[in-house]
Amino acid sequence: DIALYRAKQLGRGRYALFDETMERNAVDELALEVELRHALQHGEFVPYFQPIFRLDNGEVVGHEALLRWNHPRRGVLPPGDFVRVARDCGQLEAIDWQLYGKACERMAQPDAGDGFVTINVSPLHLRHAGFDRQLLQLLASSGLPPERLLIELTEDALLEDPVLVRATLERLRAAGVQAALDDFGTGYSSLGYLHSLPLSKLKIDQMFVRELDTAGGAGANTVVSAILTLAARALGIDVIAEGIETEAQRDALRAMGCEFGQGFLFGRPQPQPHGV
Ligand code: C2E
Ligand code: MG
Ligand code: MG
Ligand code: MG
């Protein structure tokens, strides 16, 4: 395979920064593709855990498991550095399963407490036949009770093929696994259709949270209040605010009645669950 051979020849020492905002040429992408395959075989994809807190008393209720590439030379890389290429070359699902397995196994250990753990599921992945069955098998072999797992989905995951997605979510819910809507407010869905989906949590995107303590934050306040009124009060969906960085943001959210939060103010993603 000539293409693979060329990528190998480029070899070590060619570490262009794998920042997806930069132009990356086809040869760099191919080199990354080869490296990703190697990394999969060597188990280099690991979960980092970011705690999710109750805003009123600071109690940790769960964690989000976030993908990291523990690269032997370049250090710990965030998803923004490699997920697009991984998706384009068809390796993202295998990477995700490696991460889900490790996250569930870690959270099943006694020292991890009994809170929930969330995993991020990409839209295409969710629509694959057998996704729910494979997830339940993984739970069984990791020893994590299904009731402690939540899958985080973005709005686009719900809009494409809604009938199939709903059926998958309902089967998972029947088995105990809940679903959370991630990055709410950035997509096209409206609050109005939330009630028709089997969702138990909703995460307000950090874009709104960031504006809460700024002078121009009135619009963000209105959006957040509307989400809380409908989701939390009318539908009984738990609301988690993402990306809380300042005490002013936390206080504004608490004052509006937001129950849960996540962000650098409370804790950054770490290789171990909170308190370990
Ligand atoms: P997300 O699911 O919305 O995750 C939240 C992102 O916000 C994480 O970035 C987290 O580190 C970051 N974050 C948390 N608190 C704060 C804060 O206070 N301020 C700021 N500025 N950022 C904060 P990360 O880990 O780089 O992940 C980025 C995105 O990559 C995630 O967004 C998610 O869409 C995707 N992702 C993460 N893990 C996985 C995975 O296992 N599989 C797949 N397919 N995608 C993943
Ligand atoms: Mg997420
Ligand atoms: Mg999010
Ligand atoms: Mg996000």
mmCIF file of C-alpha atoms and ligand atoms in Angstrom:
data_model
loop_
_atom_site.group_PDB
_atom_site.id
_atom_site.type_symbol
_atom_site.label_atom_id
_atom_site.label_comp_id
_atom_site.label_asym_id
_atom_site.label_seq_id
_atom_site.Cartn_x
_atom_site.Cartn_y
_atom_site.Cartn_z
ATOM 1 C CA ASP A 1 0.000 0.000 0.000
ATOM 2 C CA ILE A 2 1.862 3.007 -1.330
ATOM 3 C CA ALA A 3 -0.063 5.583 0.665
ATOM 4 C CA LEU A 4 0.600 3.880 3.976
ATOM 5 C CA TYR A 5 4.236 3.454 3.086
ATOM 6 C CA ARG A 6 4.578 7.182 2.425
ATOM 7 C CA ALA A 7 3.028 8.012 5.779
ATOM 8 C CA LYS A 8 5.427 5.689 7.533
ATOM 9 C CA GLN A 9 8.380 7.207 5.719
ATOM 10 C CA LEU A 10 7.419 10.600 7.078
ATOM 11 C CA GLY A 11 7.872 8.897 10.354
ATOM 12 C CA ARG A 12 8.670 10.164 13.769
ATOM 13 C CA GLY A 13 9.765 13.718 14.252
ATOM 14 C CA ARG A 14 7.010 15.090 12.062
ATOM 15 C CA TYR A 15 4.766 16.481 14.705
ATOM 16 C CA ALA A 16 2.890 19.267 13.151
ATOM 17 C CA LEU A 17 0.542 20.502 15.849
ATOM 18 C CA PHE A 18 -2.622 18.509 15.334
ATOM 19 C CA ASP A 19 -4.901 21.450 15.820
ATOM 20 C CA GLU A 20 -7.984 20.976 13.708
ATOM 21 C CA THR A 21 -8.408 24.674 13.141
ATOM 22 C CA MET A 22 -5.210 24.648 11.072
ATOM 23 C CA GLU A 23 -4.937 23.475 7.549
ATOM 24 C CA ARG A 24 -3.662 19.974 7.517
ATOM 25 C CA ASN A 25 -2.530 18.462 4.281
ATOM 26 C CA ALA A 26 -3.404 15.009 3.046
ATOM 27 C CA VAL A 27 -0.053 13.571 4.039
ATOM 28 C CA ASP A 28 -0.338 14.889 7.609
ATOM 29 C CA GLU A 29 -3.844 13.462 7.809
ATOM 30 C CA LEU A 30 -2.654 10.120 6.610
ATOM 31 C CA ALA A 31 0.157 10.108 9.162
ATOM 32 C CA LEU A 32 -2.385 10.903 11.862
ATOM 33 C CA GLU A 33 -4.660 8.158 10.610
ATOM 34 C CA VAL A 34 -1.830 5.632 10.948
ATOM 35 C CA GLU A 35 -0.986 6.942 14.402
ATOM 36 C CA LEU A 36 -4.607 6.672 15.494
ATOM 37 C CA ARG A 37 -4.706 3.018 14.506
ATOM 38 C CA HIS A 38 -1.528 2.371 16.456
ATOM 39 C CA ALA A 39 -2.915 4.260 19.442
ATOM 40 C CA LEU A 40 -6.080 2.165 19.403
ATOM 41 C CA GLN A 41 -4.058 -1.040 19.473
ATOM 42 C CA HIS A 42 -2.020 0.268 22.381
ATOM 43 C CA GLY A 43 -4.963 1.526 24.403
ATOM 44 C CA GLU A 44 -3.862 5.167 24.364
ATOM 45 C CA PHE A 45 -7.428 6.586 24.510
ATOM 46 C CA VAL A 46 -8.449 7.276 28.064
ATOM 47 C CA PRO A 47 -11.278 9.018 29.907
ATOM 48 C CA TYR A 48 -10.737 12.194 31.881
ATOM 49 C CA PHE A 49 -13.473 12.833 34.431
ATOM 50 C CA GLN A 50 -15.029 16.219 35.080
ATOM 51 C CA PRO A 51 -17.231 16.458 38.182
ATOM 52 C CA ILE A 52 -20.845 17.616 38.003
ATOM 53 C CA PHE A 53 -22.043 19.444 41.114
ATOM 54 C CA ARG A 54 -25.202 20.490 42.877
ATOM 55 C CA LEU A 55 -25.054 24.261 42.815
ATOM 56 C CA ASP A 56 -26.751 24.730 46.196
ATOM 57 C CA ASN A 57 -24.515 22.579 48.404
ATOM 58 C CA GLY A 58 -21.502 21.671 46.254
ATOM 59 C CA GLU A 59 -22.186 17.921 46.354
ATOM 60 C CA VAL A 60 -20.682 15.897 43.479
ATOM 61 C CA VAL A 61 -23.513 14.007 41.783
ATOM 62 C CA GLY A 62 -21.663 12.552 38.812
ATOM 63 C CA HIS A 63 -18.933 12.949 36.222
ATOM 64 C CA GLU A 64 -18.659 13.502 32.496
ATOM 65 C CA ALA A 65 -16.121 11.165 30.883
ATOM 66 C CA LEU A 66 -14.189 13.150 28.283
ATOM 67 C CA LEU A 67 -11.983 11.622 25.627
ATOM 68 C CA ARG A 68 -8.232 12.163 25.815
ATOM 69 C CA TRP A 69 -5.408 10.714 23.750
ATOM 70 C CA ASN A 70 -2.571 9.830 26.081
ATOM 71 C CA HIS A 71 0.074 10.288 23.419
ATOM 72 C CA PRO A 72 3.474 8.809 24.336
ATOM 73 C CA ARG A 73 5.415 11.795 22.982
ATOM 74 C CA ARG A 74 3.017 14.691 22.612
ATOM 75 C CA GLY A 75 1.305 14.359 25.969
ATOM 76 C CA VAL A 76 -2.405 14.394 26.649
ATOM 77 C CA LEU A 77 -4.394 15.566 23.629
ATOM 78 C CA PRO A 78 -8.011 16.835 23.723
ATOM 79 C CA PRO A 79 -10.652 15.649 21.226
ATOM 80 C CA GLY A 80 -10.377 18.858 19.208
ATOM 81 C CA ASP A 81 -6.932 17.734 18.083
ATOM 82 C CA PHE A 82 -7.944 14.461 16.457
ATOM 83 C CA VAL A 83 -11.674 13.709 16.450
ATOM 84 C CA ARG A 84 -12.425 15.104 13.009
ATOM 85 C CA VAL A 85 -9.752 12.993 11.328
ATOM 86 C CA ALA A 86 -10.737 9.968 13.424
ATOM 87 C CA ARG A 87 -14.323 10.379 12.247
ATOM 88 C CA ASP A 88 -13.329 10.922 8.605
ATOM 89 C CA CYS A 89 -11.236 7.765 8.520
ATOM 90 C CA GLY A 90 -13.838 5.669 10.310
ATOM 91 C CA GLN A 91 -11.949 5.144 13.563
ATOM 92 C CA LEU A 92 -14.002 7.268 15.938
ATOM 93 C CA GLU A 93 -16.366 4.493 16.952
ATOM 94 C CA ALA A 94 -13.568 2.132 17.918
ATOM 95 C CA ILE A 95 -11.925 4.959 19.862
ATOM 96 C CA ASP A 96 -15.223 5.714 21.601
ATOM 97 C CA TRP A 97 -15.737 2.077 22.617
ATOM 98 C CA GLN A 98 -12.243 1.972 24.076
ATOM 99 C CA LEU A 99 -13.050 5.067 26.090
ATOM 100 C CA TYR A 100 -16.538 3.926 27.176
ATOM 101 C CA GLY A 101 -15.119 0.628 28.418
ATOM 102 C CA LYS A 102 -12.430 2.296 30.479
ATOM 103 C CA ALA A 103 -14.815 4.933 31.829
ATOM 104 C CA CYS A 104 -17.389 2.354 32.966
ATOM 105 C CA GLU A 105 -14.759 0.093 34.504
ATOM 106 C CA ARG A 106 -13.221 2.984 36.410
ATOM 107 C CA MET A 107 -16.554 4.264 37.690
ATOM 108 C CA ALA A 108 -17.540 0.758 38.810
ATOM 109 C CA GLN A 109 -14.649 0.736 41.322
ATOM 110 C CA PRO A 110 -15.726 1.351 44.925
ATOM 111 C CA ASP A 111 -13.503 4.433 45.375
ATOM 112 C CA ALA A 112 -15.313 6.229 42.533
ATOM 113 C CA GLY A 113 -18.435 6.695 44.654
ATOM 114 C CA ASP A 114 -21.938 5.940 43.452
ATOM 115 C CA GLY A 115 -22.680 8.952 41.263
ATOM 116 C CA PHE A 116 -23.520 8.765 37.585
ATOM 117 C CA VAL A 117 -21.113 8.945 34.654
ATOM 118 C CA THR A 118 -21.924 10.424 31.265
ATOM 119 C CA ILE A 119 -20.364 9.499 27.924
ATOM 120 C CA ASN A 120 -20.530 11.489 24.690
ATOM 121 C CA VAL A 121 -22.126 9.650 21.789
ATOM 122 C CA SER A 122 -21.827 10.992 18.267
ATOM 123 C CA PRO A 123 -24.950 11.158 16.053
ATOM 124 C CA LEU A 124 -23.782 8.548 13.550
ATOM 125 C CA HIS A 125 -22.746 6.173 16.284
ATOM 126 C CA LEU A 126 -26.140 6.342 17.950
ATOM 127 C CA ARG A 127 -27.897 5.371 14.731
ATOM 128 C CA HIS A 128 -25.833 2.245 14.164
ATOM 129 C CA ALA A 129 -27.807 -0.949 14.524
ATOM 130 C CA GLY A 130 -26.829 -2.717 17.698
ATOM 131 C CA PHE A 131 -25.485 0.370 19.481
ATOM 132 C CA ASP A 132 -27.750 -0.150 22.489
ATOM 133 C CA ARG A 133 -27.056 -3.882 22.670
ATOM 134 C CA GLN A 134 -23.304 -3.292 22.587
ATOM 135 C CA LEU A 135 -23.600 -0.640 25.288
ATOM 136 C CA LEU A 136 -25.541 -2.973 27.580
ATOM 137 C CA GLN A 137 -22.965 -5.719 27.019
ATOM 138 C CA LEU A 138 -20.213 -3.299 27.932
ATOM 139 C CA LEU A 139 -22.071 -2.367 31.121
ATOM 140 C CA ALA A 140 -22.490 -6.004 32.057
ATOM 141 C CA SER A 141 -18.800 -6.751 31.605
ATOM 142 C CA SER A 142 -17.641 -3.591 33.392
ATOM 143 C CA GLY A 143 -19.906 -4.141 36.402
ATOM 144 C CA LEU A 144 -21.384 -0.628 36.270
ATOM 145 C CA PRO A 145 -25.139 -0.645 36.957
ATOM 146 C CA PRO A 146 -27.022 0.750 33.902
ATOM 147 C CA GLU A 147 -28.765 3.240 36.210
ATOM 148 C CA ARG A 148 -25.434 4.985 36.725
ATOM 149 C CA LEU A 149 -24.784 5.615 33.030
ATOM 150 C CA LEU A 150 -26.070 8.496 30.917
ATOM 151 C CA ILE A 151 -25.404 9.049 27.256
ATOM 152 C CA GLU A 152 -24.913 12.643 26.115
ATOM 153 C CA LEU A 153 -26.366 13.443 22.717
ATOM 154 C CA THR A 154 -26.337 16.625 20.700
ATOM 155 C CA GLU A 155 -29.412 18.048 19.065
ATOM 156 C CA ASP A 156 -28.371 16.947 15.588
ATOM 157 C CA ALA A 157 -28.303 13.346 16.837
ATOM 158 C CA LEU A 158 -31.990 13.599 17.643
ATOM 159 C CA LEU A 159 -33.128 15.349 14.505
ATOM 160 C CA GLU A 160 -31.720 12.902 11.988
ATOM 161 C CA ASP A 161 -33.811 9.734 11.805
ATOM 162 C CA PRO A 162 -35.880 10.579 14.911
ATOM 163 C CA VAL A 163 -37.944 7.390 14.805
ATOM 164 C CA LEU A 164 -34.913 5.131 15.004
ATOM 165 C CA VAL A 165 -33.225 7.311 17.605
ATOM 166 C CA ARG A 166 -36.312 7.371 19.798
ATOM 167 C CA ALA A 167 -36.602 3.576 19.647
ATOM 168 C CA THR A 168 -32.941 3.200 20.642
ATOM 169 C CA LEU A 169 -33.324 5.645 23.522
ATOM 170 C CA GLU A 170 -36.466 3.903 24.722
ATOM 171 C CA ARG A 171 -34.779 0.495 24.738
ATOM 172 C CA LEU A 172 -31.869 1.940 26.667
ATOM 173 C CA ARG A 173 -34.157 3.648 29.140
ATOM 174 C CA ALA A 174 -36.053 0.393 29.689
ATOM 175 C CA ALA A 175 -32.684 -1.153 30.595
ATOM 176 C CA GLY A 176 -31.925 1.710 32.991
ATOM 177 C CA VAL A 177 -29.616 3.894 30.863
ATOM 178 C CA GLN A 178 -30.702 7.532 30.647
ATOM 179 C CA ALA A 179 -30.034 10.176 28.032
ATOM 180 C CA ALA A 180 -28.950 13.799 28.334
ATOM 181 C CA LEU A 181 -29.171 16.495 25.695
ATOM 182 C CA ASP A 182 -25.738 18.143 25.349
ATOM 183 C CA ASP A 183 -24.888 21.679 24.231
ATOM 184 C CA PHE A 184 -28.506 22.757 24.387
ATOM 185 C CA GLY A 185 -29.206 26.013 22.624
ATOM 186 C CA THR A 186 -26.587 25.666 19.907
ATOM 187 C CA GLY A 187 -28.624 23.540 17.505
ATOM 188 C CA TYR A 188 -31.952 23.827 15.801
ATOM 189 C CA SER A 189 -34.249 22.061 18.190
ATOM 190 C CA SER A 190 -36.812 23.991 20.147
ATOM 191 C CA LEU A 191 -37.760 23.658 23.756
ATOM 192 C CA GLY A 192 -41.193 22.657 22.546
ATOM 193 C CA TYR A 193 -40.278 19.192 21.396
ATOM 194 C CA LEU A 194 -38.274 18.190 24.433
ATOM 195 C CA HIS A 195 -41.283 16.652 26.137
ATOM 196 C CA SER A 196 -41.635 14.109 23.349
ATOM 197 C CA LEU A 197 -38.182 12.611 23.869
ATOM 198 C CA PRO A 198 -36.983 10.207 26.546
ATOM 199 C CA LEU A 199 -34.461 12.643 28.056
ATOM 200 C CA SER A 200 -33.732 12.945 31.719
ATOM 201 C CA LYS A 201 -31.096 15.678 31.664
ATOM 202 C CA LEU A 202 -30.329 18.752 29.631
ATOM 203 C CA LYS A 203 -27.022 20.595 29.520
ATOM 204 C CA ILE A 204 -27.097 24.313 28.832
ATOM 205 C CA ASP A 205 -24.252 25.165 26.494
ATOM 206 C CA GLN A 206 -21.378 27.156 27.914
ATOM 207 C CA MET A 207 -21.994 29.866 25.322
ATOM 208 C CA PHE A 208 -24.960 31.069 27.421
ATOM 209 C CA VAL A 209 -23.207 30.569 30.737
ATOM 210 C CA ARG A 210 -20.238 32.645 29.605
ATOM 211 C CA GLU A 211 -22.458 35.686 29.021
ATOM 212 C CA LEU A 212 -24.259 35.559 32.346
ATOM 213 C CA ASP A 213 -21.909 37.880 34.184
ATOM 214 C CA THR A 214 -21.284 40.325 31.356
ATOM 215 C CA ALA A 215 -22.987 43.613 30.672
ATOM 216 C CA GLY A 216 -24.602 42.226 27.520
ATOM 217 C CA GLY A 217 -25.802 39.142 29.343
ATOM 218 C CA ALA A 218 -29.491 39.988 29.448
ATOM 219 C CA GLY A 219 -30.212 37.826 26.419
ATOM 220 C CA ALA A 220 -28.411 34.870 27.936
ATOM 221 C CA ASN A 221 -30.358 35.352 31.170
ATOM 222 C CA THR A 222 -33.624 35.207 29.278
ATOM 223 C CA VAL A 223 -32.612 32.022 27.444
ATOM 224 C CA VAL A 224 -31.439 30.303 30.606
ATOM 225 C CA SER A 225 -34.599 31.290 32.504
ATOM 226 C CA ALA A 226 -36.780 29.959 29.698
ATOM 227 C CA ILE A 227 -34.898 26.644 29.669
ATOM 228 C CA LEU A 228 -35.221 26.321 33.422
ATOM 229 C CA THR A 229 -38.912 27.167 33.420
ATOM 230 C CA LEU A 230 -39.814 24.664 30.766
ATOM 231 C CA ALA A 231 -37.286 21.864 31.188
ATOM 232 C CA ALA A 232 -36.856 21.777 34.924
ATOM 233 C CA ARG A 233 -40.220 22.997 36.199
ATOM 234 C CA ALA A 234 -42.683 21.812 33.550
ATOM 235 C CA LEU A 235 -41.007 18.629 32.295
ATOM 236 C CA GLY A 236 -39.007 17.533 35.319
ATOM 237 C CA ILE A 237 -35.763 17.310 33.358
ATOM 238 C CA ASP A 238 -32.609 17.983 35.403
ATOM 239 C CA VAL A 239 -30.714 20.972 34.048
ATOM 240 C CA ILE A 240 -26.899 21.104 34.139
ATOM 241 C CA ALA A 241 -25.146 24.354 33.250
ATOM 242 C CA GLU A 242 -21.853 23.747 31.416
ATOM 243 C CA GLY A 243 -18.672 25.788 31.461
ATOM 244 C CA ILE A 244 -19.097 27.624 34.776
ATOM 245 C CA GLU A 245 -15.833 29.500 35.281
ATOM 246 C CA THR A 246 -16.687 32.264 37.738
ATOM 247 C CA GLU A 247 -18.506 32.634 41.031
ATOM 248 C CA ALA A 248 -20.671 35.324 39.442
ATOM 249 C CA GLN A 249 -21.882 32.810 36.842
ATOM 250 C CA ARG A 250 -22.575 30.217 39.527
ATOM 251 C CA ASP A 251 -24.466 32.735 41.644
ATOM 252 C CA ALA A 252 -26.550 33.929 38.694
ATOM 253 C CA LEU A 253 -27.460 30.324 37.850
ATOM 254 C CA ARG A 254 -28.370 29.532 41.434
ATOM 255 C CA ALA A 255 -30.510 32.631 41.647
ATOM 256 C CA MET A 256 -32.395 31.476 38.552
ATOM 257 C CA GLY A 257 -32.985 28.088 40.121
ATOM 258 C CA CYS A 258 -30.509 26.001 38.131
ATOM 259 C CA GLU A 259 -29.756 22.874 40.174
ATOM 260 C CA PHE A 260 -26.590 21.425 38.638
ATOM 261 C CA GLY A 261 -23.364 22.683 37.114
ATOM 262 C CA GLN A 262 -20.017 21.756 35.659
ATOM 263 C CA GLY A 263 -16.996 23.866 34.847
ATOM 264 C CA PHE A 264 -13.469 24.932 35.642
ATOM 265 C CA LEU A 265 -14.715 26.751 38.769
ATOM 266 C CA PHE A 266 -15.518 23.364 40.354
ATOM 267 C CA GLY A 267 -12.986 21.146 38.642
ATOM 268 C CA ARG A 268 -11.186 20.511 35.398
ATOM 269 C CA PRO A 269 -11.291 17.143 33.676
ATOM 270 C CA GLN A 270 -8.892 14.831 35.564
ATOM 271 C CA PRO A 271 -7.583 11.301 34.987
ATOM 272 C CA GLN A 272 -9.352 10.146 38.173
ATOM 273 C CA PRO A 273 -12.868 10.796 39.464
ATOM 274 C CA HIS A 274 -13.293 13.628 41.962
ATOM 275 C CA GLY A 275 -11.881 12.967 45.407
ATOM 276 C CA VAL A 276 -9.687 10.029 44.392
HETATM 277 P P1 C2E B 1 -18.798 18.624 25.388
HETATM 278 O O1 C2E B 1 -19.391 17.276 25.519
HETATM 279 O O2 C2E B 1 -19.733 19.789 25.354
HETATM 280 O O3 C2E B 1 -17.771 18.737 26.584
HETATM 281 C C1 C2E B 1 -17.541 19.928 27.292
HETATM 282 C C2 C2E B 1 -16.208 20.535 26.922
HETATM 283 O O4 C2E B 1 -16.047 21.742 27.649
HETATM 284 C C3 C2E B 1 -15.009 19.671 27.291
HETATM 285 O O5 C2E B 1 -14.009 19.902 26.315
HETATM 286 C C4 C2E B 1 -14.579 20.248 28.636
HETATM 287 O O6 C2E B 1 -13.213 20.013 28.936
HETATM 288 C C5 C2E B 1 -14.848 21.711 28.376
HETATM 289 N N1 C2E B 1 -15.082 22.447 29.618
HETATM 290 C C6 C2E B 1 -15.559 21.993 30.791
HETATM 291 N N2 C2E B 1 -15.655 22.986 31.686
HETATM 292 C C7 C2E B 1 -15.254 24.113 31.071
HETATM 293 C C8 C2E B 1 -15.139 25.500 31.472
HETATM 294 O O7 C2E B 1 -15.433 25.883 32.607
HETATM 295 N N3 C2E B 1 -14.691 26.378 30.528
HETATM 296 C C9 C2E B 1 -14.366 25.979 29.268
HETATM 297 N N4 C2E B 1 -13.923 26.905 28.425
HETATM 298 N N5 C2E B 1 -14.466 24.692 28.846
HETATM 299 C C10 C2E B 1 -14.903 23.772 29.743
HETATM 300 P P2 C2E B 1 -13.221 18.701 25.633
HETATM 301 O O8 C2E B 1 -12.905 17.664 26.658
HETATM 302 O O9 C2E B 1 -12.096 19.313 24.853
HETATM 303 O O10 C2E B 1 -14.289 18.070 24.658
HETATM 304 C C11 C2E B 1 -14.764 18.797 23.563
HETATM 305 C C12 C2E B 1 -15.880 18.069 22.860
HETATM 306 O O11 C2E B 1 -15.408 16.828 22.300
HETATM 307 C C13 C2E B 1 -17.002 17.642 23.800
HETATM 308 O O12 C2E B 1 -17.876 18.707 24.061
HETATM 309 C C14 C2E B 1 -17.649 16.538 23.009
HETATM 310 O O13 C2E B 1 -18.532 17.054 22.050
HETATM 311 C C15 C2E B 1 -16.461 15.910 22.293
HETATM 312 N N6 C2E B 1 -16.094 14.686 23.027
HETATM 313 C C16 C2E B 1 -15.564 14.576 24.274
HETATM 314 N N7 C2E B 1 -15.404 13.294 24.627
HETATM 315 C C17 C2E B 1 -15.843 12.558 23.579
HETATM 316 C C18 C2E B 1 -15.950 11.141 23.338
HETATM 317 O O14 C2E B 1 -15.639 10.300 24.171
HETATM 318 N N8 C2E B 1 -16.443 10.765 22.144
HETATM 319 C C19 C2E B 1 -16.829 11.651 21.201
HETATM 320 N N9 C2E B 1 -17.311 11.172 20.033
HETATM 321 N N10 C2E B 1 -16.773 12.979 21.378
HETATM 322 C C20 C2E B 1 -16.275 13.423 22.553
HETATM 323 MG MG MG B 2 -20.683 16.390 26.644
HETATM 324 MG MG MG B 3 -21.523 20.071 26.180
HETATM 325 MG MG MG B 4 -19.750 21.720 24.063
#
